[in-house]
PDB file of C-alpha atoms in Angstrom:
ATOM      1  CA  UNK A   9     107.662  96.235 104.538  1.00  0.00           C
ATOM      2  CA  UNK A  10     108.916  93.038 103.554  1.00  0.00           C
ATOM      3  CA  UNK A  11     112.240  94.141 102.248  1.00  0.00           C
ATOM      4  CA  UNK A  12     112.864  96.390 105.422  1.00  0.00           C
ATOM      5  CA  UNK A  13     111.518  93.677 107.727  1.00  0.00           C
ATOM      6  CA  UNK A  14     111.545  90.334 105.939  1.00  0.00           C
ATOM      7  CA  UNK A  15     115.333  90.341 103.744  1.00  0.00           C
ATOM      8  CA  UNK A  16     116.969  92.442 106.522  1.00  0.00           C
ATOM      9  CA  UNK A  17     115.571  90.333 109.368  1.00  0.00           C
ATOM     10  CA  UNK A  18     116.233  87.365 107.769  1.00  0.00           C
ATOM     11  CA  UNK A  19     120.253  88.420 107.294  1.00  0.00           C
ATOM     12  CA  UNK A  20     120.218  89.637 110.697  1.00  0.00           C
ATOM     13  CA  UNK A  21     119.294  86.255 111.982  1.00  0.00           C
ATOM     14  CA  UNK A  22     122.045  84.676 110.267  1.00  0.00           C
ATOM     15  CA  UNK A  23     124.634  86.919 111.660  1.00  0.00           C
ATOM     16  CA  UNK A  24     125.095  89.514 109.203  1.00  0.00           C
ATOM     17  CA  UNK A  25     125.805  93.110 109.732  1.00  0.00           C
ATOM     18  CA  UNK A  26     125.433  96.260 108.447  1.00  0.00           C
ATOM     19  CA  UNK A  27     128.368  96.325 105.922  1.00  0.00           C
ATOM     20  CA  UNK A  28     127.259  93.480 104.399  1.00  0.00           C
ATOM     21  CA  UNK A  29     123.773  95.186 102.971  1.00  0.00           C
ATOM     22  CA  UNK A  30     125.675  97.805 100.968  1.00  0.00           C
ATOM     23  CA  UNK A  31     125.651  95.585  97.831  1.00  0.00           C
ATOM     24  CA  UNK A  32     121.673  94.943  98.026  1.00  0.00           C
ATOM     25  CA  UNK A  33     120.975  98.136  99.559  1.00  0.00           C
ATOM     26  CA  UNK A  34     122.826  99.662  96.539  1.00  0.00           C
ATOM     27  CA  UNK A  35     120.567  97.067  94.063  1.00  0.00           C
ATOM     28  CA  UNK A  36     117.387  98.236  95.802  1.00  0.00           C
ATOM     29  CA  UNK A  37     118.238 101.697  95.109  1.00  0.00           C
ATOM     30  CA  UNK A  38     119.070 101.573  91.738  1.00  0.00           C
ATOM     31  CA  UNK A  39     115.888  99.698  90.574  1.00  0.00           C
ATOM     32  CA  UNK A  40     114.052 101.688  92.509  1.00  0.00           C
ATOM     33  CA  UNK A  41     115.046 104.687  90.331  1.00  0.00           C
ATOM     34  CA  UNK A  42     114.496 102.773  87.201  1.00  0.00           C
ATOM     35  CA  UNK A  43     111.090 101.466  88.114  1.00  0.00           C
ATOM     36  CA  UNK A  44     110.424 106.053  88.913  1.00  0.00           C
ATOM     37  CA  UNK A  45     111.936 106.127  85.573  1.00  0.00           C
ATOM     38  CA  UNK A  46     109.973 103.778  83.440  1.00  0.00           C
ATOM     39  CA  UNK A  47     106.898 104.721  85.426  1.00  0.00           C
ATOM     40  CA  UNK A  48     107.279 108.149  84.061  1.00  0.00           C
ATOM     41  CA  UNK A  49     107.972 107.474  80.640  1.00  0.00           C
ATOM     42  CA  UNK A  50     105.182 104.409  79.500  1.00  0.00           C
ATOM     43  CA  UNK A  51     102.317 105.648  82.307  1.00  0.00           C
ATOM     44  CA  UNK A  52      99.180 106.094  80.297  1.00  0.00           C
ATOM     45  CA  UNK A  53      96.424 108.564  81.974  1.00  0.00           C
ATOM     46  CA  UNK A  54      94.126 106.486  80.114  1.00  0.00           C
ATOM     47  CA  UNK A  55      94.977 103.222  81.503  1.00  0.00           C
ATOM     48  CA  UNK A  56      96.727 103.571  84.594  1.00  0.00           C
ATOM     49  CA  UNK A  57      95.822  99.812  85.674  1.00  0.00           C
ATOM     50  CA  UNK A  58      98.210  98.158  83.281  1.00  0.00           C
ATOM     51  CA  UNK A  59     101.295  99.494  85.763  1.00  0.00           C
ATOM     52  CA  UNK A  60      99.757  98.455  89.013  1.00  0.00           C
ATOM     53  CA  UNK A  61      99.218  94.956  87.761  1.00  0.00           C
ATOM     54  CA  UNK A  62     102.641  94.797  86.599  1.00  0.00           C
ATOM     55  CA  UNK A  63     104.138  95.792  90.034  1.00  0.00           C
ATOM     56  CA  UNK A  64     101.610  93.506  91.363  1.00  0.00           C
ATOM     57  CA  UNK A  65     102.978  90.773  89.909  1.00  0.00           C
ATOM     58  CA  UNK A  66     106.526  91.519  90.187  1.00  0.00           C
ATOM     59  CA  UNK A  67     105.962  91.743  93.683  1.00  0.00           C
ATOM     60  CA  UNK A  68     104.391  88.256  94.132  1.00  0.00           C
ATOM     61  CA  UNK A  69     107.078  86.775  91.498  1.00  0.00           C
ATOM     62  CA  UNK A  70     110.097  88.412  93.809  1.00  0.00           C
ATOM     63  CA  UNK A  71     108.569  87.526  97.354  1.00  0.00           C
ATOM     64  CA  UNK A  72     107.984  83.966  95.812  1.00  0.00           C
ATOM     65  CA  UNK A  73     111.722  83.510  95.113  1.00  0.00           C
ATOM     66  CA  UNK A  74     112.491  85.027  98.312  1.00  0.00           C
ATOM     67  CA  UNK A  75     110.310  82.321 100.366  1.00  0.00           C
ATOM     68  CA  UNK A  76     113.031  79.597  99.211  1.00  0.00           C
ATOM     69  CA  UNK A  77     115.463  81.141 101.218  1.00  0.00           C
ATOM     70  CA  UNK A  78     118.071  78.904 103.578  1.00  0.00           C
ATOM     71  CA  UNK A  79     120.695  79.340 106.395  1.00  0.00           C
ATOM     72  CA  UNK A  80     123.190  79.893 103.577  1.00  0.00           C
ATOM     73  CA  UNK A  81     121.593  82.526 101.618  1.00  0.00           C
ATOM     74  CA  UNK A  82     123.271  85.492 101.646  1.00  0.00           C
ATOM     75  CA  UNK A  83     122.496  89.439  99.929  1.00  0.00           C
ATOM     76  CA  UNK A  84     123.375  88.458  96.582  1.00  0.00           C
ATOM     77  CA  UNK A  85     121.440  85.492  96.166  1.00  0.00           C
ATOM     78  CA  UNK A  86     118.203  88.361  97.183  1.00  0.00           C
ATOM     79  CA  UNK A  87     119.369  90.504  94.106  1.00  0.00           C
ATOM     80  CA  UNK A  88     117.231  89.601  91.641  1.00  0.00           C
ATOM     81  CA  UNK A  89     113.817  89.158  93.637  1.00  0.00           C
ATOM     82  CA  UNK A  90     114.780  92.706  96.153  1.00  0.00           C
ATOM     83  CA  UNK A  91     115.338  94.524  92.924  1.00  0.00           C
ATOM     84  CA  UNK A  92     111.762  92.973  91.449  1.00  0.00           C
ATOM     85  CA  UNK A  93     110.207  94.753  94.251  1.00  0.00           C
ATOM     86  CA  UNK A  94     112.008  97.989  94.517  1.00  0.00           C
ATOM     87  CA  UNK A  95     110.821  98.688  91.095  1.00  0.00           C
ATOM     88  CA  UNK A  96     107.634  97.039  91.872  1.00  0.00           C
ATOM     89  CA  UNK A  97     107.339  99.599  94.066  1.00  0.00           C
ATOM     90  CA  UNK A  98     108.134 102.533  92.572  1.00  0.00           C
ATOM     91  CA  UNK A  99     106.232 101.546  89.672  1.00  0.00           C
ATOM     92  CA  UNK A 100     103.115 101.195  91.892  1.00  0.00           C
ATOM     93  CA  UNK A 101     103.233 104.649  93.719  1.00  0.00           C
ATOM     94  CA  UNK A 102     102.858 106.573  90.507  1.00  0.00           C
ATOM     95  CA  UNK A 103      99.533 105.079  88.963  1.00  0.00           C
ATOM     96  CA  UNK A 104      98.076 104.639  92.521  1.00  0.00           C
ATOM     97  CA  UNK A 105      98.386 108.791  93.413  1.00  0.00           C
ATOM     98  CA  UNK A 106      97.286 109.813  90.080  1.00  0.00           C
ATOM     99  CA  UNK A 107      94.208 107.635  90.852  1.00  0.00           C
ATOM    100  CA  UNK A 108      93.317 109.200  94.038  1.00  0.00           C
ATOM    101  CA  UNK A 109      94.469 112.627  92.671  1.00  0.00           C
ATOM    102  CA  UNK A 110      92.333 112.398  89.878  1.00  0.00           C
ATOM    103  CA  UNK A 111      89.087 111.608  91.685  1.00  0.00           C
ATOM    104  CA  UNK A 112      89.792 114.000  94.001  1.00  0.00           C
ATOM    105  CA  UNK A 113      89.701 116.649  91.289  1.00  0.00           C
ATOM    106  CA  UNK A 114      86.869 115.533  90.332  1.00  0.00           C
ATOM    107  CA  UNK A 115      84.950 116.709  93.093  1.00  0.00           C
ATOM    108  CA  UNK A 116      86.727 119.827  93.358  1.00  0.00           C
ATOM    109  CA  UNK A 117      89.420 121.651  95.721  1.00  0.00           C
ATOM    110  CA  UNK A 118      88.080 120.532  99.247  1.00  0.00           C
ATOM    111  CA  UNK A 119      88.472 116.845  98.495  1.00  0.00           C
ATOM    112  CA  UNK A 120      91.983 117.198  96.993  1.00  0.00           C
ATOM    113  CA  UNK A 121      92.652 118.731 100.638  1.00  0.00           C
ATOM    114  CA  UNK A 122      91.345 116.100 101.999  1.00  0.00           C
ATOM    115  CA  UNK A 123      92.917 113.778 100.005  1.00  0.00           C
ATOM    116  CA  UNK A 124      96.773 115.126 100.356  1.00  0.00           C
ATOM    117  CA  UNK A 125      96.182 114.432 104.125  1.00  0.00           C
ATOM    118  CA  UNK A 126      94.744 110.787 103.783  1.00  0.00           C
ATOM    119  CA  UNK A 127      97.315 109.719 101.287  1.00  0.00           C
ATOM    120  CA  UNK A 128      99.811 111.625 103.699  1.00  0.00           C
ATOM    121  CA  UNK A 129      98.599 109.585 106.820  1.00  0.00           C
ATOM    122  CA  UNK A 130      97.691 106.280 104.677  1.00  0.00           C
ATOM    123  CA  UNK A 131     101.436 105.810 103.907  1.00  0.00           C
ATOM    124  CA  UNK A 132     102.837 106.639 107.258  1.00  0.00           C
ATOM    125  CA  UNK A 133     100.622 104.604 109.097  1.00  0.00           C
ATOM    126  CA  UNK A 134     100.295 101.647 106.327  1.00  0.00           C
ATOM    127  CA  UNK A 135     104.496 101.409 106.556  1.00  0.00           C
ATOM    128  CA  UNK A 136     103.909 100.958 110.282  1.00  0.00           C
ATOM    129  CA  UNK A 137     100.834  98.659 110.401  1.00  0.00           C
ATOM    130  CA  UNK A 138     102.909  96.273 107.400  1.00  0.00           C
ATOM    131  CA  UNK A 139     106.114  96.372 109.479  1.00  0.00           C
ATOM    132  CA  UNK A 140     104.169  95.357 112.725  1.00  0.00           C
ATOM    133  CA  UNK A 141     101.960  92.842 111.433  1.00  0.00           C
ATOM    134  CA  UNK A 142     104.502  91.310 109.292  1.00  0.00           C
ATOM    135  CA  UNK A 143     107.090  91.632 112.316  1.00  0.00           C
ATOM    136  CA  UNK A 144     104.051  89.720 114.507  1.00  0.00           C
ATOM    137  CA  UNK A 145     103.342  87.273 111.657  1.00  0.00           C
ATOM    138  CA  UNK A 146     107.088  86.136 111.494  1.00  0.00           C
ATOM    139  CA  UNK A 147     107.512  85.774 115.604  1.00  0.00           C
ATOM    140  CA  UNK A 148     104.391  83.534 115.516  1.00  0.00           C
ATOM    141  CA  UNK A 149     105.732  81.084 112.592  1.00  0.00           C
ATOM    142  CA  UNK A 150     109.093  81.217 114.648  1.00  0.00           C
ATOM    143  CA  UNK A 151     107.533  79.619 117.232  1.00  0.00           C
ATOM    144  CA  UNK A 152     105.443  77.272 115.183  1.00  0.00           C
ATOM    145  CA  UNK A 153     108.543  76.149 113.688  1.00  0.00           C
ATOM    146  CA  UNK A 154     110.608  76.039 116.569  1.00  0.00           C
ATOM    147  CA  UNK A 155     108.155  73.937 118.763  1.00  0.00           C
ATOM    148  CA  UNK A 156     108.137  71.387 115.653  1.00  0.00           C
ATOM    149  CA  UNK A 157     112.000  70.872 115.415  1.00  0.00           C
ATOM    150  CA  UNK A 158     112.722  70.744 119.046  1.00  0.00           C
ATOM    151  CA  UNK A 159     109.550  68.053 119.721  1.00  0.00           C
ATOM    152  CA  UNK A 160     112.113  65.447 117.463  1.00  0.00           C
ATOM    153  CA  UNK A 161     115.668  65.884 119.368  1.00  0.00           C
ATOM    154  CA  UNK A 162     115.939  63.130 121.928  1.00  0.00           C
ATOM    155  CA  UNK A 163     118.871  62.755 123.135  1.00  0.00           C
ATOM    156  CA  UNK A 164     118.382  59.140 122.320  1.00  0.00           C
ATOM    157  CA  UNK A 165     118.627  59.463 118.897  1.00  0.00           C
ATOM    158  CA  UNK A 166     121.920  58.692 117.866  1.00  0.00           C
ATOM    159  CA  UNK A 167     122.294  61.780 115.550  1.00  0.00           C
ATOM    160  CA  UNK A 168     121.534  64.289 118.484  1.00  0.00           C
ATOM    161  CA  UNK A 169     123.721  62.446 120.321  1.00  0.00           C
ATOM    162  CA  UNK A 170     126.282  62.633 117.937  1.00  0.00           C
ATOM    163  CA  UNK A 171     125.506  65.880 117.182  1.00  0.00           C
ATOM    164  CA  UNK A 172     125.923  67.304 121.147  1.00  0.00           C
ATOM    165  CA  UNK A 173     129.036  65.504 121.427  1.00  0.00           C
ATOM    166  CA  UNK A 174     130.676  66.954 118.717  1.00  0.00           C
ATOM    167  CA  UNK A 175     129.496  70.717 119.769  1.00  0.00           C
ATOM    168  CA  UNK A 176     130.897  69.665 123.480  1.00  0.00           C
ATOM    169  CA  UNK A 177     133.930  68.418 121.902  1.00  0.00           C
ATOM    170  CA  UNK A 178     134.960  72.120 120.343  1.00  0.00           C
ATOM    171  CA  UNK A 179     135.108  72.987 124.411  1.00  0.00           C
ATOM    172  CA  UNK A 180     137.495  70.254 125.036  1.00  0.00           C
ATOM    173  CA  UNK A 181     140.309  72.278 125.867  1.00  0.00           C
ATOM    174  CA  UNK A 182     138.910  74.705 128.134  1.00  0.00           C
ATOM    175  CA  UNK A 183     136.298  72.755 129.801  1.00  0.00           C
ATOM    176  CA  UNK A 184     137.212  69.244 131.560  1.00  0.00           C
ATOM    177  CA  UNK A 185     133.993  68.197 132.796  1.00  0.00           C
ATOM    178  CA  UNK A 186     132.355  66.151 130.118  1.00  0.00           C
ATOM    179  CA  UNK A 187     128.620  67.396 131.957  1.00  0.00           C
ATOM    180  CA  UNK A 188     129.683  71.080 130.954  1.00  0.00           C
ATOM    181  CA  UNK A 189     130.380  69.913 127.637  1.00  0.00           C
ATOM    182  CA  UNK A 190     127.590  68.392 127.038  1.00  0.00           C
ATOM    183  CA  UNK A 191     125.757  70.992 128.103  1.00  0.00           C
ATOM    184  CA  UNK A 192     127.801  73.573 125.977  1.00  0.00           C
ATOM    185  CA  UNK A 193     126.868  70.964 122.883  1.00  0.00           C
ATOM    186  CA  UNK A 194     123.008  70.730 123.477  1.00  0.00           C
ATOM    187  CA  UNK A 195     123.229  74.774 123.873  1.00  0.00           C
ATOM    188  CA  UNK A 196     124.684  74.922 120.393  1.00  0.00           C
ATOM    189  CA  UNK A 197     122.177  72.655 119.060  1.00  0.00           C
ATOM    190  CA  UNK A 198     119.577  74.946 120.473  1.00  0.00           C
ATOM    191  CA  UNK A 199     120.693  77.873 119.085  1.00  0.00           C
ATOM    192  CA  UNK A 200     121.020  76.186 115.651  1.00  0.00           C
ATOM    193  CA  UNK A 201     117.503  74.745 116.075  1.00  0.00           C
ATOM    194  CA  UNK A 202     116.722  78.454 116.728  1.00  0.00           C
ATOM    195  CA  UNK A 203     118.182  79.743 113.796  1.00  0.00           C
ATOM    196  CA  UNK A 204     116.712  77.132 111.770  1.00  0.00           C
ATOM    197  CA  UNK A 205     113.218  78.118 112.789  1.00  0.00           C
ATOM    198  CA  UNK A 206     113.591  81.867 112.345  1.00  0.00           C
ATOM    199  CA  UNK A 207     114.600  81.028 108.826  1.00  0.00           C
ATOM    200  CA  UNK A 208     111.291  78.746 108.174  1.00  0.00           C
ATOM    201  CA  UNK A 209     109.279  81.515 109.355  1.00  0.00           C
ATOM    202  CA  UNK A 210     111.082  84.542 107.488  1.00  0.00           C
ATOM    203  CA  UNK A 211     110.063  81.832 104.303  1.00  0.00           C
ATOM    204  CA  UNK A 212     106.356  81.928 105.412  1.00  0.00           C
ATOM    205  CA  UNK A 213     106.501  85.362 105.728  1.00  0.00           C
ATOM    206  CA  UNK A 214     107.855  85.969 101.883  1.00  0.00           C
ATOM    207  CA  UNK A 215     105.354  83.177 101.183  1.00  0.00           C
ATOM    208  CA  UNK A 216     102.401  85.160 102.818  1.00  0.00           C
ATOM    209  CA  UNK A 217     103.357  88.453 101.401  1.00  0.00           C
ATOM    210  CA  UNK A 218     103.448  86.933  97.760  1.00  0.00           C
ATOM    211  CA  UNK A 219      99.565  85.696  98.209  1.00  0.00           C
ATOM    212  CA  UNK A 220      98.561  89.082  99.526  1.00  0.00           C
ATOM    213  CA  UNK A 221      99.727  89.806  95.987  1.00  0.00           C
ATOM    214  CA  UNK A 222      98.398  88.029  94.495  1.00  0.00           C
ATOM    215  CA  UNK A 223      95.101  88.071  95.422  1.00  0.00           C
ATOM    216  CA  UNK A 224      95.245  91.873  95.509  1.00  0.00           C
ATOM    217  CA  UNK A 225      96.580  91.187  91.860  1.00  0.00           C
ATOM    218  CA  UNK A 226      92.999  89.427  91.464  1.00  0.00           C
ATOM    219  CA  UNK A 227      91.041  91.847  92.732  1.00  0.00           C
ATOM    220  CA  UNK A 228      92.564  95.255  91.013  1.00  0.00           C
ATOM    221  CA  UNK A 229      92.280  92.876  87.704  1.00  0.00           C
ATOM    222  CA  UNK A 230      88.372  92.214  87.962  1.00  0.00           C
ATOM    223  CA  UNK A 231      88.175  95.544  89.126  1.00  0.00           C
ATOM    224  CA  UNK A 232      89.626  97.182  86.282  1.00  0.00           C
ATOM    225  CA  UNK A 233      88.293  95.475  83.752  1.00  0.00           C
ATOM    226  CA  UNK A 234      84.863  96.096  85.301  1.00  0.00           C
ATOM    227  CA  UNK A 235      85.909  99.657  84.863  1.00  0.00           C
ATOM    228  CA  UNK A 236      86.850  99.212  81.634  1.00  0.00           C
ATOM    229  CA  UNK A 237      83.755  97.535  80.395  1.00  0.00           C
ATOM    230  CA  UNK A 238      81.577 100.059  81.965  1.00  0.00           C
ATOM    231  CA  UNK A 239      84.004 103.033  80.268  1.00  0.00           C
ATOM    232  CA  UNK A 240      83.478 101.369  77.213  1.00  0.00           C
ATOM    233  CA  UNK A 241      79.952 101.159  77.258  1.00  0.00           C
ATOM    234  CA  UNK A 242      79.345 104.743  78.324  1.00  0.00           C
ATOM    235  CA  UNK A 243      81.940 105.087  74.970  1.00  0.00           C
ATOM    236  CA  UNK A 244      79.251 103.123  72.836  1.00  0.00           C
ATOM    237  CA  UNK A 245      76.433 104.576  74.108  1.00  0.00           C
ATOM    238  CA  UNK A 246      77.881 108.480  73.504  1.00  0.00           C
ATOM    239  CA  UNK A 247      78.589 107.766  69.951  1.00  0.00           C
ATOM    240  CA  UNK A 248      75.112 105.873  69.695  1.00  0.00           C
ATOM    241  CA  UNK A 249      73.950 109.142  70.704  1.00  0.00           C
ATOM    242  CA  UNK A 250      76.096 111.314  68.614  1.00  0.00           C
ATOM    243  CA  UNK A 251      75.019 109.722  65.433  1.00  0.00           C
ATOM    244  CA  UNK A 252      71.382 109.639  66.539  1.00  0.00           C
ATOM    245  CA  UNK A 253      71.716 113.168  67.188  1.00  0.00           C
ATOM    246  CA  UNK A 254      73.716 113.933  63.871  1.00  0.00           C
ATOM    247  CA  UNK A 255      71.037 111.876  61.744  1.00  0.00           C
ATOM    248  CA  UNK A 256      68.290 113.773  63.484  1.00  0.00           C
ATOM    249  CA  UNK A 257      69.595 116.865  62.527  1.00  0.00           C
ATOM    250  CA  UNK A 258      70.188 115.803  58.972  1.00  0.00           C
TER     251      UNK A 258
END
């Protein structure tokens, strides 16, 4: 969600369009087939954890750099951090099915049923939840941010001023009445304070999606290790057993 909502809506707010994604788009793609790639080739079905954290923390590395964005960031300066999380991602989906899968086998043919339609539902509905809260998150920090620049331009303060006069001044020839330029200049100061704003709040929300995870990078790391020491127990206590049982029937 944050590359569909957060890098494209921050380049829409600056004015780009379409035909200036194809460079990024074609970035994203490309490490998203190498993250499939290297997913395939070093997963362990013993360990599956060790990927997950690494996409974890690709993720929160990528959104991290993403969060100091600025109104003159542009596709390729995203590059490096978008393609972090494309093969974050693809990295991630791998380990995470053959988790659920597994279980699911576990406990035989009705839960792997059962679980083809959750994961089914989980990922349609999780893409649309991330989008919307994201979307919601960023539209709330907009105004936040907005409310906070606007509260300091006074027209008596010689840099608005100047600032509105020199916006009205690009209207010269076309408009004679110094009101309507004036006007025209504290629009374009608006809209710039608007743009300004959007661009603080796309930075909170790269900012808020890196500590989502990170923390989730927390909590899959204490929870695999738990797993881990409890797999490794069972471990000690089987061959405990084993040798009891071999030196019994010696």
């Amino acid at each position: 969600s944050e590359q569909s909502v957060g890098a494209v809506g921050l380049f829409t707010t600056l004015g780009l369009t379409n035909d200036q994604f194809h460079g990024l788009f074609t970035v994203i793609l490309l490490a998203m087939a190498a993250g499939t790639v290297v997913s395939a080739v070093t997963i362990n079905p013993l360990f599956l954890g060790k990927q997950i954290l690494i996409a974890l923390m690709l993720i929160a590395v990528g959104a991290l750099i993403d969060s100091f964005s600025n109104n003159l960031t542009r596709p390729q300066d995203m590059y490096l951090s978008q393609a972090m999380q494309a093969f974050a991602g693809a990295m991630f989906l791998g380990p995470a099915l053959l988790i659920g899968l597994t279980r699911a086998l576990q406990q035989g043919p009705t839960h792997f049923v059962s679980f083809s339609a959750l994961y089914g539902m989980t990922q349609s509905l999780g893409g649309l939840l991330g989008s919307a809260l994201i979307g919601t998150f960023q539209t709330v920090q907009e105004k936040v941010h907005s409310h906070a620049i606007v509260e300091h331009l006074t027209m008596t303060d010689p840099q608005v001023a100047a600032r509105v006069a020199s916006g009205g001044a690009a209207y010269g020839r076309v408009l004679g009445d110094p009101v309507l330029r004036s006007a025209e200049g504290a629009a374009l100061l608006a809209q710039t304070a608007t743009r300004e704003a959007n661009v603080l709040a796309y930075n909170d929300v790269f900012l808020l999606v890196s500590l989502i995870a990170s923390g989730t990078f927390v909590w899959a790391a204490i929870h695999i290790s738990r797993i881990r020491r409890e797999n490794l127990a069972r471990a000690a206590a089987a061959e405990a057993q084993a040798r009891l049982a071999d030196g019994e029937s010696f």
